[in-house]
Coordinates of C-alpha atoms in Angstrom, one line a residue:
X1 CA 18.4 175.7 -45.3
X2 CA 20.4 173.5 -47.7
X3 CA 23.5 175.2 -48.9
X4 CA 24.8 175.2 -52.5
X5 CA 28.1 173.5 -53.2
X6 CA 31.1 175.6 -52.2
X7 CA 33.7 176.5 -54.9
X8 CA 36.0 173.6 -53.9
X9 CA 33.3 171.0 -54.1
X10 CA 32.1 172.4 -57.4
X11 CA 35.7 172.3 -58.8
X12 CA 36.0 168.7 -57.7
X13 CA 32.8 167.6 -59.7
X14 CA 34.7 166.3 -62.7
X15 CA 36.8 164.0 -60.5
X16 CA 34.0 163.1 -58.1
X17 CA 31.4 162.5 -60.8
X18 CA 33.3 161.9 -64.1
X19 CA 30.2 160.6 -66.0
X20 CA 28.0 163.6 -65.1
X21 CA 28.1 166.9 -66.8
X22 CA 26.9 170.4 -65.9
X23 CA 23.6 171.4 -67.6
X24 CA 24.0 174.5 -69.7
X25 CA 21.9 177.4 -68.4
X26 CA 21.2 175.7 -65.0
X27 CA 22.9 175.0 -61.8
X28 CA 22.4 171.2 -62.3
X29 CA 24.2 168.0 -63.3
X30 CA 23.0 165.4 -65.8
X31 CA 23.9 161.9 -66.9
X32 CA 22.4 159.9 -69.8
X33 CA 22.2 156.1 -69.4
X34 CA 21.6 153.4 -72.1
X35 CA 20.4 149.9 -71.5
X36 CA 19.8 146.9 -73.7
X37 CA 16.0 147.4 -73.7
X38 CA 13.1 149.0 -72.0
X39 CA 12.9 146.5 -69.2
X40 CA 16.4 147.1 -68.1
X41 CA 15.9 150.9 -68.3
X42 CA 12.7 150.7 -66.3
X43 CA 14.3 148.4 -63.7
X44 CA 17.1 150.8 -63.3
X45 CA 14.6 153.6 -62.8
X46 CA 12.8 151.6 -60.1
X47 CA 16.1 151.1 -58.2
X48 CA 16.9 154.8 -58.5
X49 CA 13.4 155.7 -57.2
X50 CA 14.1 153.7 -54.1
X51 CA 17.4 155.5 -53.5
X52 CA 15.9 158.8 -54.1
X53 CA 13.0 158.1 -51.7
X54 CA 15.5 156.9 -49.0
X55 CA 17.5 160.2 -49.5
X56 CA 14.3 162.3 -49.7
X57 CA 15.9 163.8 -52.9
X58 CA 14.1 163.2 -56.1
X59 CA 15.6 163.5 -59.6
X60 CA 14.2 165.1 -62.8
X61 CA 14.3 162.3 -65.3
X62 CA 12.9 160.9 -68.5
X63 CA 12.8 157.5 -70.2
X64 CA 12.5 156.7 -73.9
X65 CA 12.7 153.0 -74.6
X66 CA 16.3 152.0 -73.5
X67 CA 17.5 155.5 -72.5
X68 CA 17.2 157.2 -69.1
X69 CA 18.2 160.9 -68.6
X70 CA 18.7 162.1 -65.0
X71 CA 19.1 165.7 -64.0
X72 CA 19.9 166.6 -60.4
X73 CA 19.6 170.0 -58.7
X74 CA 18.4 171.0 -55.2
X75 CA 15.5 173.3 -55.6
X76 CA 15.6 174.3 -51.9
X77 CA 19.2 175.4 -52.4
X78 CA 18.6 177.1 -55.7
X79 CA 21.2 174.9 -57.4
X80 CA 23.7 172.1 -56.8
X81 CA 24.2 170.9 -53.3
X82 CA 25.9 168.0 -51.5
X83 CA 22.5 166.1 -51.8
X84 CA 22.9 166.0 -55.6
X85 CA 26.5 164.7 -55.3
X86 CA 25.4 162.0 -52.8
X87 CA 22.5 160.9 -55.0
X88 CA 24.6 160.9 -58.2
X89 CA 27.2 158.7 -56.4
X90 CA 24.5 156.3 -55.2
X91 CA 23.1 156.1 -58.8
X92 CA 26.6 155.4 -60.2
X93 CA 27.1 152.7 -57.6
X94 CA 24.0 150.9 -58.9
X95 CA 25.9 150.3 -62.1
X96 CA 29.0 148.9 -60.5

């Protein structure tokens, strides 16, 4: 079974993932992205999809024109896990 983040890892989230924020009412993290247009947003989503598939960990997300919202939580763990942190870091790395 996948374990939830321990208290030390949870406390480190603001330093580890400064652009991500906790989702109110859920054990999840979220980040909002903005791009110049729909094509850039959709291209970003395609790259994230490849990362997610390679990690076998899939985000909750939405896209409206140039905006992409991504929420991460590990359903098998019942909340945040190291899988979420790894995927968030990989997503951040796409942006340089």
